[in-house]
mmCIF file of C-alpha atoms and ligand atoms in Angstrom:
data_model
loop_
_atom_site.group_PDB
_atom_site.id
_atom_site.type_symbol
_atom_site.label_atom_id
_atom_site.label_comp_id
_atom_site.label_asym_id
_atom_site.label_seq_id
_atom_site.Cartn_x
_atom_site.Cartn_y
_atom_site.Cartn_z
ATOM 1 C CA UNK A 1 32.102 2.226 -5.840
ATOM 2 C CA UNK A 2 29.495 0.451 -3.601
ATOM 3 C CA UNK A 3 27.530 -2.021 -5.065
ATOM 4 C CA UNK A 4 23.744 -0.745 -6.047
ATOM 5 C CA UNK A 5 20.908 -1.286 -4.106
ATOM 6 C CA UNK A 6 17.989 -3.802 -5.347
ATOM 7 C CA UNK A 7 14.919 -4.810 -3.373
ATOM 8 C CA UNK A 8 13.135 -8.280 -4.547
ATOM 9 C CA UNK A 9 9.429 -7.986 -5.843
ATOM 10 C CA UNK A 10 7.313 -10.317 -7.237
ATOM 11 C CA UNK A 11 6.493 -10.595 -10.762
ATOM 12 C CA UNK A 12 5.053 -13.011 -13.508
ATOM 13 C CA UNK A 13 7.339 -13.890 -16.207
ATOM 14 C CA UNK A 14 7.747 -15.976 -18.936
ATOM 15 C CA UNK A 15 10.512 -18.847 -18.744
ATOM 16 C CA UNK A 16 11.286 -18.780 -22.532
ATOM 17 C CA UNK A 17 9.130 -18.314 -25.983
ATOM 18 C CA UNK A 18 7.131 -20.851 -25.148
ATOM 19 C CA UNK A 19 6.501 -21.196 -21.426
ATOM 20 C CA UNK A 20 3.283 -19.498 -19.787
ATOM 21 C CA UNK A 21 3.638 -16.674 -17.584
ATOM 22 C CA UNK A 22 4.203 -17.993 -13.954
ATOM 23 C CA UNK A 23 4.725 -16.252 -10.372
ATOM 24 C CA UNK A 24 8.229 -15.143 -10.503
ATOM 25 C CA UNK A 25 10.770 -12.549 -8.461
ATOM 26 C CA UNK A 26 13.070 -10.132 -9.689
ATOM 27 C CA UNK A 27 15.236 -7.363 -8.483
ATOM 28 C CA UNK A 28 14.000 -3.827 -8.677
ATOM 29 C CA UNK A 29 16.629 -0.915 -7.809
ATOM 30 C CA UNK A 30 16.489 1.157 -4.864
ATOM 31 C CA UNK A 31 14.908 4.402 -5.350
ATOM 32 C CA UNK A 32 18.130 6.836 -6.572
ATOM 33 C CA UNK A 33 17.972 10.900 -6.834
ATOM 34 C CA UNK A 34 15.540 11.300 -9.285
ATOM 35 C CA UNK A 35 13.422 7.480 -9.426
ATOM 36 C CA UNK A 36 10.024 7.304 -8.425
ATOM 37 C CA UNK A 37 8.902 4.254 -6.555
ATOM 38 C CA UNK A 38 5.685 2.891 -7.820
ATOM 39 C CA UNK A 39 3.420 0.090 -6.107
ATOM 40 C CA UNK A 40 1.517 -1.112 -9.439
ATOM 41 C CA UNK A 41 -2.289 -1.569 -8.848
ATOM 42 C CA UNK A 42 -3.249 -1.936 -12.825
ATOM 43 C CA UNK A 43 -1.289 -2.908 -15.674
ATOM 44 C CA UNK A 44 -3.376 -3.581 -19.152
ATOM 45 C CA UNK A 45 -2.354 -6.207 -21.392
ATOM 46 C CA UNK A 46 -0.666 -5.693 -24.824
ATOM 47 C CA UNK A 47 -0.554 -7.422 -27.614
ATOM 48 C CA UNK A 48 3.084 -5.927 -27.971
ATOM 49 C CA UNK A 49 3.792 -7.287 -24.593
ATOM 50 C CA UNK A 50 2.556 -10.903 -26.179
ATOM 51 C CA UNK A 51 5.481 -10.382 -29.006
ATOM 52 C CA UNK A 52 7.762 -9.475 -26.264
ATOM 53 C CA UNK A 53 7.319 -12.649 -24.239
ATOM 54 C CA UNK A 54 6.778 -15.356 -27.693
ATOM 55 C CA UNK A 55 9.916 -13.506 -29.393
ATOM 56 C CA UNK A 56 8.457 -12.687 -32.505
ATOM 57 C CA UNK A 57 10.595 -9.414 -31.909
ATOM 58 C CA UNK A 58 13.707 -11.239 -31.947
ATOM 59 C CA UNK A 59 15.010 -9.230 -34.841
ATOM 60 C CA UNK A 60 14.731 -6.137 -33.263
ATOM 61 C CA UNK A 61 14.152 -6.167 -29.345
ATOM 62 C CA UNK A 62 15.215 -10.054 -28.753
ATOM 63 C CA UNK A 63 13.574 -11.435 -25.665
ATOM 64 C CA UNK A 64 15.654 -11.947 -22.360
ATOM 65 C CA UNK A 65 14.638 -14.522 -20.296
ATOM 66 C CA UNK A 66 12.966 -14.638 -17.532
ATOM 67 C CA UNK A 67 10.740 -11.846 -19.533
ATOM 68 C CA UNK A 68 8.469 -9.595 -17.473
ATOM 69 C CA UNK A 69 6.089 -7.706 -20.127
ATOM 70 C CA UNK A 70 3.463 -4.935 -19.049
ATOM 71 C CA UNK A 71 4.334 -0.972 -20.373
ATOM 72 C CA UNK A 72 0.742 0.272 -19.449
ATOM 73 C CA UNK A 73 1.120 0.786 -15.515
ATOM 74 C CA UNK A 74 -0.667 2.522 -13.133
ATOM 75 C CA UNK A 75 0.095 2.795 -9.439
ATOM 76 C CA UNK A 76 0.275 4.425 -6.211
ATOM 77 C CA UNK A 77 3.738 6.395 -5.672
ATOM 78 C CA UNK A 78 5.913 5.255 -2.357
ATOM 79 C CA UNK A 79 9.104 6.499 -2.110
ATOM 80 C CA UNK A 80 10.617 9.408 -4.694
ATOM 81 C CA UNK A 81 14.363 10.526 -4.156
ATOM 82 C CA UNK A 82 15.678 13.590 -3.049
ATOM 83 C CA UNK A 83 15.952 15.324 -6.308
ATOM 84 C CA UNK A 84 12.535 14.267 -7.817
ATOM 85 C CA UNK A 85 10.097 17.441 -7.825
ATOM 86 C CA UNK A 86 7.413 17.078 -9.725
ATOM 87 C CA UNK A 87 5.517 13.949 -8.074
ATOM 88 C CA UNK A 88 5.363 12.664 -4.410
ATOM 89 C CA UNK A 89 4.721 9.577 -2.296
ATOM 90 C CA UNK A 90 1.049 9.220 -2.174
ATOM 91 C CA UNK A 91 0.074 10.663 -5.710
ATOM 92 C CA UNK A 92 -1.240 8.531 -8.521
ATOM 93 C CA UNK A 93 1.483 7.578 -11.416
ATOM 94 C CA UNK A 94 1.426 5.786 -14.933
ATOM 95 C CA UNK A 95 4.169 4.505 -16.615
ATOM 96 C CA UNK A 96 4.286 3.680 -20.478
ATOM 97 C CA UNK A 97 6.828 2.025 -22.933
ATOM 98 C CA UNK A 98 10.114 3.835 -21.694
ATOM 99 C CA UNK A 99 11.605 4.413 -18.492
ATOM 100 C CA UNK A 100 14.492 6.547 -19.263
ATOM 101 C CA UNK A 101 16.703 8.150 -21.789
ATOM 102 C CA UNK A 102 19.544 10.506 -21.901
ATOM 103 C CA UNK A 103 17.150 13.713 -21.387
ATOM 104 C CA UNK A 104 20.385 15.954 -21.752
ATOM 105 C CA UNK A 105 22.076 15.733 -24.522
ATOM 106 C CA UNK A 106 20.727 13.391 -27.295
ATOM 107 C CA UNK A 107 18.704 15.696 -30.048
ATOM 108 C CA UNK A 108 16.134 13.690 -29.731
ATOM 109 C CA UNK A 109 15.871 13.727 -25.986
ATOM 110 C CA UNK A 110 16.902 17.792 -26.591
ATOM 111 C CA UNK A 111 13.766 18.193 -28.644
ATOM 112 C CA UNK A 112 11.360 16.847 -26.347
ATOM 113 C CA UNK A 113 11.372 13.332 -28.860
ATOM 114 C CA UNK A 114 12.749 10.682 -26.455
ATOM 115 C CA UNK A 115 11.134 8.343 -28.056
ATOM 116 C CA UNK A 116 12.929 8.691 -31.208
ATOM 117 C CA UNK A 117 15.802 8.559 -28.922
ATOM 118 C CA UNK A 118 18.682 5.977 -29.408
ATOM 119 C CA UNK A 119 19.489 5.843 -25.386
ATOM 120 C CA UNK A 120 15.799 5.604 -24.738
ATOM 121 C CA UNK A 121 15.474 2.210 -22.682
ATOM 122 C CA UNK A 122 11.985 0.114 -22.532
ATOM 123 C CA UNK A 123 10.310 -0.651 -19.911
ATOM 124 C CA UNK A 124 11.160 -4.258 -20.438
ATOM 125 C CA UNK A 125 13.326 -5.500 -23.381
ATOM 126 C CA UNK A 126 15.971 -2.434 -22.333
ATOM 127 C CA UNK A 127 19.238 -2.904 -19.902
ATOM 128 C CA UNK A 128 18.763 -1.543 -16.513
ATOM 129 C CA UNK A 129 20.735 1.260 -15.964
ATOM 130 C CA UNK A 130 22.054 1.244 -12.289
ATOM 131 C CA UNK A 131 21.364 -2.970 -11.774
ATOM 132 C CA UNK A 132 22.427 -3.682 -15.111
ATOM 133 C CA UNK A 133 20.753 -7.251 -16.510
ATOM 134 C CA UNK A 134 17.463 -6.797 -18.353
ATOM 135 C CA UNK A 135 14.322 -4.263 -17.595
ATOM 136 C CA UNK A 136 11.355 -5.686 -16.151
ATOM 137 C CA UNK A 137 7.896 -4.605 -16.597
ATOM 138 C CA UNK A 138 4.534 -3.729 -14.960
ATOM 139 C CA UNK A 139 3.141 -7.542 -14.233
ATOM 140 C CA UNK A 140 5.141 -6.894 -10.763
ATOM 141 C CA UNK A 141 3.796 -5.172 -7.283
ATOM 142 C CA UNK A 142 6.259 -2.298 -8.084
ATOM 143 C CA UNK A 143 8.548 -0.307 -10.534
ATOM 144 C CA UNK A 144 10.795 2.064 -10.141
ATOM 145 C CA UNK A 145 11.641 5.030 -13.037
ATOM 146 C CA UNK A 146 13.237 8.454 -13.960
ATOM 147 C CA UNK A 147 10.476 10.857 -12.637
ATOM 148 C CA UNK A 148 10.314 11.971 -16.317
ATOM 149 C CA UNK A 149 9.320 8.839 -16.998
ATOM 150 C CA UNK A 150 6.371 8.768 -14.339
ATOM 151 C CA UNK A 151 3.083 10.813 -15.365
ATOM 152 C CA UNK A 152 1.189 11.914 -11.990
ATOM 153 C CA UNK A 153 -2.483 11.119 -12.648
ATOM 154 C CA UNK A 154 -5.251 13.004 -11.119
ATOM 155 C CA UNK A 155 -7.303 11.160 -8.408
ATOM 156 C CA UNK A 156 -10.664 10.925 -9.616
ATOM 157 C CA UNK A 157 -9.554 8.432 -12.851
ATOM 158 C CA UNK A 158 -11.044 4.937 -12.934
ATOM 159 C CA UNK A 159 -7.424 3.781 -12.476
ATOM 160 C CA UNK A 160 -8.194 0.460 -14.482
ATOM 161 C CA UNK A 161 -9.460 2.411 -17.633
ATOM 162 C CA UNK A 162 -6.533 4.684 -17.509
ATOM 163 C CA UNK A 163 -3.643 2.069 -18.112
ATOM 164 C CA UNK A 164 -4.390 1.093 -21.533
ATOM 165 C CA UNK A 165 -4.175 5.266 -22.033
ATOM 166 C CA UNK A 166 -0.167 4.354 -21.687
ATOM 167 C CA UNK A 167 -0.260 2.822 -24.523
ATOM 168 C CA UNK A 168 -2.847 2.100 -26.844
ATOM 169 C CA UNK A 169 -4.384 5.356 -26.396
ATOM 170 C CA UNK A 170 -1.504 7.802 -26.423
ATOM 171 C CA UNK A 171 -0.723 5.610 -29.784
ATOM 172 C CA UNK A 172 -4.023 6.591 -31.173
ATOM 173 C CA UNK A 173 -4.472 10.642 -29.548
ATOM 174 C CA UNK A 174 -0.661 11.600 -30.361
ATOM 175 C CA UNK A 175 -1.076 11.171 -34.194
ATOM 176 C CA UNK A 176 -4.556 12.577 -34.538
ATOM 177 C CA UNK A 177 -3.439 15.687 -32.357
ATOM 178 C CA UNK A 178 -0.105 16.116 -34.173
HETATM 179 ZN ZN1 LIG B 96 1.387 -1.510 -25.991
#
């Protein structure tokens, strides 16, 4: 088996619990069959992503460092595979808290529910599936996800209002419209 494909992008990440964020680079895969390419104009600022980076997690999602936080990313799509349909390069894209999941045969995944999913994988905090090593999130110039995982956006948003939509508002709509 050849060796996967990574492209370098740059990033800020923290250096351990206790280090600031600083300018850092890390590897991104190439663009597979169904991965969207995204070149990340907006990503909001979490207090989860705080946790994240200061460990206060470690019980549950312990912190791999460098850590890269960021799950509420918007962006400009570059490059899709060959196999991705619903999303092409030029359209708008967000990204939340998870960029991928076994989709096929999980119950969870089955049911729609991939985020009650035990294969789901963060978007940072998870293991990269093709690369291996640690997920990296949206403080970079680009990610690269499952196109399930990518939601097109239509072009008229105020792109910087939407990210926070990725998280803290889906968090807040989902419930209330359940
Ligand atoms: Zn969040």
């Amino acid at each position: 088996m050849s060796k996967p494909k990574a492209y370098s992008v740059k990033a800020y990440s923290a250096a351990s619990a206790t280090s600031p964020l600083a300018p850092d680079s890390i590897p991104r895969r190439e663009p597979t069959d169904r991965d969207v390419q995204i070149e990340i104009l907006f990503c909001g600022v979490c207090h989860s992503d705080l946790h994240f980076v200061r460990n206060e997690w470690s019980v549950i999602m312990p912190a791999v460092y460098p850590a890269v936080p960021g799950h509420e990313i918007v962006g400009r799509v570059t490059k899709v595979g060959p196999k991705v349909t619903k999303i092409k390069a030029g359209d708008l894209a967000g990204v939340g808290c998870m960029v991928g999941a076994d989709l096929a045969h999980c119950p969870f995944c089955r049911a729609g529910n991939e985020q009650f999913s035990p294969t789901q994988i963060g978007t940072y905090g998870g293991t990269e599936p093709v690369l291996g090593g640690p997920t990296y999130g949206g403080y970079a110039e680009s990610i690269v996800v499952d196109e399930h995982f990518a939601l097109r956006l239509p072009a008229h948003l105020p792109l910087a209002g939407v990210a926070p939509l990725l998280c803290a508002g889906i968090t807040t709509y989902a419930p209330l419209r359940h």
